[in-house]
Tab-separated table of C-alpha atoms in Angstrom:
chain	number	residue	atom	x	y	z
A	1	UNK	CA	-6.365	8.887	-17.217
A	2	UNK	CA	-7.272	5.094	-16.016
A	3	UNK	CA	-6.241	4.315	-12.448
A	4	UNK	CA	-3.812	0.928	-11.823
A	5	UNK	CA	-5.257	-1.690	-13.428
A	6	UNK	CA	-5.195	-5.397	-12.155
A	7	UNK	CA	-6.528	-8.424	-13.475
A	8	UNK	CA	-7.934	-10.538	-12.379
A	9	UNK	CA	-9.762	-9.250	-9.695
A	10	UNK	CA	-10.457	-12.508	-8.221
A	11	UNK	CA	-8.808	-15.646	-8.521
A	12	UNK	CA	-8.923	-19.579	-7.540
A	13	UNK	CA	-6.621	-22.194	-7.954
A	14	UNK	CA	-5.963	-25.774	-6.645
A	15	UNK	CA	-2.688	-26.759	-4.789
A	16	UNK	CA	0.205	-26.937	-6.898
A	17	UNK	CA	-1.464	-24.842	-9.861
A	18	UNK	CA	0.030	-21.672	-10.439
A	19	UNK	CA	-1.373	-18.380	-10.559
A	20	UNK	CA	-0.656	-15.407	-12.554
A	21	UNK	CA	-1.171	-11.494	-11.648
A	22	UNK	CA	-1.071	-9.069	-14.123
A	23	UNK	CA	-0.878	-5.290	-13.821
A	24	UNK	CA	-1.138	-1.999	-15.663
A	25	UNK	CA	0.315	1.762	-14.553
A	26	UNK	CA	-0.969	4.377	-14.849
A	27	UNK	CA	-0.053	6.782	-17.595
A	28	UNK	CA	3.517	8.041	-17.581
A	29	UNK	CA	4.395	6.246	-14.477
A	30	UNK	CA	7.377	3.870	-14.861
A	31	UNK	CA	7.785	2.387	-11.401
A	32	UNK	CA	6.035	-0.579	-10.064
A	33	UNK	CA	5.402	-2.066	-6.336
A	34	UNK	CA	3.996	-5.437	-5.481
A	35	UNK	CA	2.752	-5.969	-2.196
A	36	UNK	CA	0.646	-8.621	-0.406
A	37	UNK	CA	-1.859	-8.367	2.326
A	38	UNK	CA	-2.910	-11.032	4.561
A	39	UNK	CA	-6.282	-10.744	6.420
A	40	UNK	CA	-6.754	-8.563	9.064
A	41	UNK	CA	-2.908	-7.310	8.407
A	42	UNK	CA	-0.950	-4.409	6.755
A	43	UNK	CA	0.278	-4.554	3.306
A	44	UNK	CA	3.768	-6.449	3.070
A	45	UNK	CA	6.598	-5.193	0.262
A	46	UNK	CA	7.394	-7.990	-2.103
A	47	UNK	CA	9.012	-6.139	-5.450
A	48	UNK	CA	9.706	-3.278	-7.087
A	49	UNK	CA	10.465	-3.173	-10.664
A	50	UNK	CA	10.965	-0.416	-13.964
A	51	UNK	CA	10.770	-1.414	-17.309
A	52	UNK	CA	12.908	-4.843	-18.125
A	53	UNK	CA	14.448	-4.293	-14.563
A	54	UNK	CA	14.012	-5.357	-10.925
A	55	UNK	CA	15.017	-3.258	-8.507
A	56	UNK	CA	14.313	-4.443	-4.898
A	57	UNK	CA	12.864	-7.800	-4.392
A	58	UNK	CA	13.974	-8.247	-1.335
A	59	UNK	CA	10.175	-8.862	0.106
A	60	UNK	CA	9.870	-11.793	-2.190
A	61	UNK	CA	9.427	-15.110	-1.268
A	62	UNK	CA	13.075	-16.905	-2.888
A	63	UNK	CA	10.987	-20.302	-4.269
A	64	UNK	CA	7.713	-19.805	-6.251
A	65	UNK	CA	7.585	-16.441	-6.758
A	66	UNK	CA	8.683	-14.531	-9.849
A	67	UNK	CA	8.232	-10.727	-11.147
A	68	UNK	CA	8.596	-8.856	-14.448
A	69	UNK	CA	7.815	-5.457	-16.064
A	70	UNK	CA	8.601	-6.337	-19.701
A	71	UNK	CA	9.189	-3.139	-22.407
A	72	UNK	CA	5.860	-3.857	-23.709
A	73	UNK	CA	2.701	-5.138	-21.787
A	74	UNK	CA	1.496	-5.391	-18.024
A	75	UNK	CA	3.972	-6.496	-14.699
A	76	UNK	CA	3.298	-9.939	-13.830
A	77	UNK	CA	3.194	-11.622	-10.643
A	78	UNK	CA	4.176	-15.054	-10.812
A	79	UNK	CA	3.361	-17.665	-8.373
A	80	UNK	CA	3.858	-21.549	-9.340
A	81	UNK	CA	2.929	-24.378	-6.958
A	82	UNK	CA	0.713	-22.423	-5.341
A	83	UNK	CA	0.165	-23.639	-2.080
A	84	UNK	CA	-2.959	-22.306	1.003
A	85	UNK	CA	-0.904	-19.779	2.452
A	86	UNK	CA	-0.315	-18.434	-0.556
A	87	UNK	CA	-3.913	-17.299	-0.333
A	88	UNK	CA	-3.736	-13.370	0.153
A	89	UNK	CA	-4.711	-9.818	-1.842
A	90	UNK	CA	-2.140	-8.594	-4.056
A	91	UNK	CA	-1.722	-5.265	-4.633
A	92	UNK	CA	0.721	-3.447	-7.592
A	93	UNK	CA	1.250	0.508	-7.062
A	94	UNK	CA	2.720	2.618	-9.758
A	95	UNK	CA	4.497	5.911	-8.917
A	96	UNK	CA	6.048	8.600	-11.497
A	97	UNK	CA	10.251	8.798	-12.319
A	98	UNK	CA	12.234	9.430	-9.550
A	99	UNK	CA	12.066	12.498	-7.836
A	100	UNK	CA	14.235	13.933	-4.833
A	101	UNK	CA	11.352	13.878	-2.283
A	102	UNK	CA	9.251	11.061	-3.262
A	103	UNK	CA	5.721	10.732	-5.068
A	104	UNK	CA	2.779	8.810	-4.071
A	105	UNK	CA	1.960	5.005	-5.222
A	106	UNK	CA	-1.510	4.800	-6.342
A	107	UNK	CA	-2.557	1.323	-5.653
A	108	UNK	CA	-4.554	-0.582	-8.119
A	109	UNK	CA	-7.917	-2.813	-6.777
A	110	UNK	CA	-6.443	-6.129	-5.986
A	111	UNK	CA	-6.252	-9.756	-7.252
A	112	UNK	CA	-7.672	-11.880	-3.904
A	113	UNK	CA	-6.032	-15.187	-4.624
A	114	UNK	CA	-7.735	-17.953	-3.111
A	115	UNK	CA	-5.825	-21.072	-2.859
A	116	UNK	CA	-8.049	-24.733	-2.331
B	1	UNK	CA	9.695	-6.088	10.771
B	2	UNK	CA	6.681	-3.506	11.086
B	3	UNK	CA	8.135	0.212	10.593
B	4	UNK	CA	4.889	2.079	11.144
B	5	UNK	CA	2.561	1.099	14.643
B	6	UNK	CA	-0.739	3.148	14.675
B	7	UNK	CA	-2.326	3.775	17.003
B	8	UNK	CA	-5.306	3.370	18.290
B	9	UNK	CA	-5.812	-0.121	17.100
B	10	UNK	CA	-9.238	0.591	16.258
B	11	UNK	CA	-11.282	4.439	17.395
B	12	UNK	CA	-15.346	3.983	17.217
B	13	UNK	CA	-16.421	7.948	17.420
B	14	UNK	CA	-19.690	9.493	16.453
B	15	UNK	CA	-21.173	11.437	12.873
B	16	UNK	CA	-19.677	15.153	13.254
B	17	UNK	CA	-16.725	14.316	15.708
B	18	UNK	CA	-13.112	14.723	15.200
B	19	UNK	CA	-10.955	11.196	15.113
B	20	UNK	CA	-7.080	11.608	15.783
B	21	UNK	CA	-4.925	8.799	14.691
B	22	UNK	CA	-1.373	8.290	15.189
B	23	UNK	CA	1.598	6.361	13.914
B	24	UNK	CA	4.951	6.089	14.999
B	25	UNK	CA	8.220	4.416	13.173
B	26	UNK	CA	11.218	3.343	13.622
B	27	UNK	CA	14.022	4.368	11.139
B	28	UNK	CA	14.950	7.699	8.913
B	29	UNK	CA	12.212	8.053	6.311
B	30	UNK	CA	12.181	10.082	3.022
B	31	UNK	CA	8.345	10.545	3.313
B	32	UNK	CA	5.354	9.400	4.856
B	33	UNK	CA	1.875	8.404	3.593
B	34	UNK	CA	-1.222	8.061	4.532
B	35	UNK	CA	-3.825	5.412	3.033
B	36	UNK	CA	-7.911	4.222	3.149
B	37	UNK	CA	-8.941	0.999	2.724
B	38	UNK	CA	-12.859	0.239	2.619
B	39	UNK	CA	-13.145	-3.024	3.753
B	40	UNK	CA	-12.282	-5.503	0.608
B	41	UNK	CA	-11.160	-3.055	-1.432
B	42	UNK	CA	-7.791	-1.243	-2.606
B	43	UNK	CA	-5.742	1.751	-0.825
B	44	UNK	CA	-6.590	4.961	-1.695
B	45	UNK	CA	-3.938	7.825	-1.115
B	46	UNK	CA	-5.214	10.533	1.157
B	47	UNK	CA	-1.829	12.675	1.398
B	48	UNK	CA	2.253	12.268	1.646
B	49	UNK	CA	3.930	14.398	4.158
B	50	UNK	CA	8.051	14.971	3.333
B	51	UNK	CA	10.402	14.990	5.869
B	52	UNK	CA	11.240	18.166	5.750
B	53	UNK	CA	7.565	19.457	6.259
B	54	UNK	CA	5.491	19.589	9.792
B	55	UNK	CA	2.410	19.685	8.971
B	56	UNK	CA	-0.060	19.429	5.676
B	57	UNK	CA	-3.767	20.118	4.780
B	58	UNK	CA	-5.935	18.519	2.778
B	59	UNK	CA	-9.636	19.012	3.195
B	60	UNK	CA	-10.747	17.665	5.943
B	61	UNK	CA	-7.456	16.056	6.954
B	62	UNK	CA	-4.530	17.334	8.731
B	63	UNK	CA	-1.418	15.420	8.865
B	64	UNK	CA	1.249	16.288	11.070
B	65	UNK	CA	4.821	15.199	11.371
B	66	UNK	CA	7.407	14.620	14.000
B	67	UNK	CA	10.853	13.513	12.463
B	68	UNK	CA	12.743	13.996	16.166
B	69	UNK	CA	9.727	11.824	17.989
B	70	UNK	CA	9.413	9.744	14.617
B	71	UNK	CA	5.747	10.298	15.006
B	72	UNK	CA	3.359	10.962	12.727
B	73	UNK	CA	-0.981	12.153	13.083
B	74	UNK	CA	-3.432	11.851	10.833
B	75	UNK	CA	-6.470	14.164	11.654
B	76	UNK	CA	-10.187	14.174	10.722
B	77	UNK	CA	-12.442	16.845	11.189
B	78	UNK	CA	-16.294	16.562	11.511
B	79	UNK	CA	-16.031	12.860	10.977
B	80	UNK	CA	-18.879	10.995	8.595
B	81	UNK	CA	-20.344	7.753	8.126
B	82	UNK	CA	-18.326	7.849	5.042
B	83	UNK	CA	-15.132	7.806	6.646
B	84	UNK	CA	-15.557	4.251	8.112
B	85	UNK	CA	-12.406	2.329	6.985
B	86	UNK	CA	-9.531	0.776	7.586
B	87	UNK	CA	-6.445	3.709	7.713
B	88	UNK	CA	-2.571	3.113	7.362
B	89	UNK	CA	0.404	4.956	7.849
B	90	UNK	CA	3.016	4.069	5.350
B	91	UNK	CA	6.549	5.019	5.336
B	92	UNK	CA	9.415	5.244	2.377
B	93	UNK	CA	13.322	5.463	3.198
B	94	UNK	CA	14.033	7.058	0.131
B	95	UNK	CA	12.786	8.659	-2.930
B	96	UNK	CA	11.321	5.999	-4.774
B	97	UNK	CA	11.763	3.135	-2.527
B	98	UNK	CA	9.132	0.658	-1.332
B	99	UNK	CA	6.808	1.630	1.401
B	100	UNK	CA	7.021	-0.190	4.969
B	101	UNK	CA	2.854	0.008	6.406
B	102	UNK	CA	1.663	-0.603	9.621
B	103	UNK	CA	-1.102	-2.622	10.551
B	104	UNK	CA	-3.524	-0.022	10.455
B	105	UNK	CA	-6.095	1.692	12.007
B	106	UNK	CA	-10.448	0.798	12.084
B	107	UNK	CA	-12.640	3.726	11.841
B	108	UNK	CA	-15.923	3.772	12.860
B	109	UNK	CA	-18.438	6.547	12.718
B	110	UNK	CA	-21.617	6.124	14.139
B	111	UNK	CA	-24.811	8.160	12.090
């Protein structure tokens, strides 16, 4: 059973480019979490989606920034215009159905965005 | 705003010692979870404590949990080199619900 995958693992773009995320669950797990880290900081919530529906974005950034977790295929991270500070790691997490007490995310490796 | 704080900031103990790291928050939680980083690399998930439990085992980790003090500790017996990493504390408000991290914790152990 594969881990969370993410591609790609690293990234560049220019100013005003825009960058695309993608990530895969893990088997059977239907919930996904994006979340950025800046350096030398804590991870930072930005979505959580299921299948074909967002859930809590309230993390995201309201300009630039777009997620989806279509029926078929990887979430995607969207970013357009990128701009410097956009520069970060970007994590997705999957987690299994709901359950009353919780269940772990298991966090995939990362997509370092670097912004010139 | 931050919901977990660790603390110490960073904890620099020798090969074989114990290192005791703790995190407090500051609203109701569902769960909390405890996370590795290697430096450049993803999270790995160590345990989840409920609310409803005190304290859990896992190997060579012991998590404990304070719901009145809203306190949590994460502790590491007989310490190795291996276990140098970054470590966060990460709390959920409900059952599936995104998790609020602190800014973590630096391990160092000295060979």
């Amino acid at each position: 059973n594969a881990g969370v995958m993410q591609n790609p693992r690293h990234l560049v773009r220019r100013r005003g480019q825009e960058a695309r995320l993608r990530c895969s669950p893990m088997k059977g797990h239907s919930h996904v979490y994006w979340y950025r880290q800046l350096p030398e900081e804590g991870l930072k919530f930005m979505v959580y989606l299921q299948k074909e529906n967002i859930i809590d974005e309230s993390g995201m950034p309201k300009e630039r920034f777009s997620a989806e977790f279509p029926k078929e295929g990887p979430s995607i991270l969207r970013i357009q215009q990128v701009v410097r500070g956009d520069s970060a790691a970007y994590f997705c997490a999957s987690s299994p159905p709901v359950g009353l007490w919780g269940y772990e995310q298991f966090f995939g490796p990362g997509t370092r965005l670097t912004v010139l | 705003s931050q919901q977990g704080e660790e603390d110490p900031q960073a904890l620099s103990i020798q090969e074989g010692e114990n290192a005791t790291m703790n995190c407090s928050y500051k609203t109701s939680i569902n769960n909390l979870q405890w996370y590795r980083q290697n430096s450049g690399r993803g999270l790995v998930h160590l345990i989840l404590i409920r609310s409803n439990e005190r304290e859990k085992h896992s190997g060579r980790l012991r998590v404990t949990l304070d719901t009145s003090k809203k306190s949590s500790s994460l502790l590491i017996t007989a310490s190795r080199a291996a276990d140098t990493a970054s470590y966060f504390c990460a709390t959920a408000s409900g059952a599936n619900s995104k998790l609020t991290f602190g800014k973590g914790i630096t391990l160092s152990v000295r060979p």
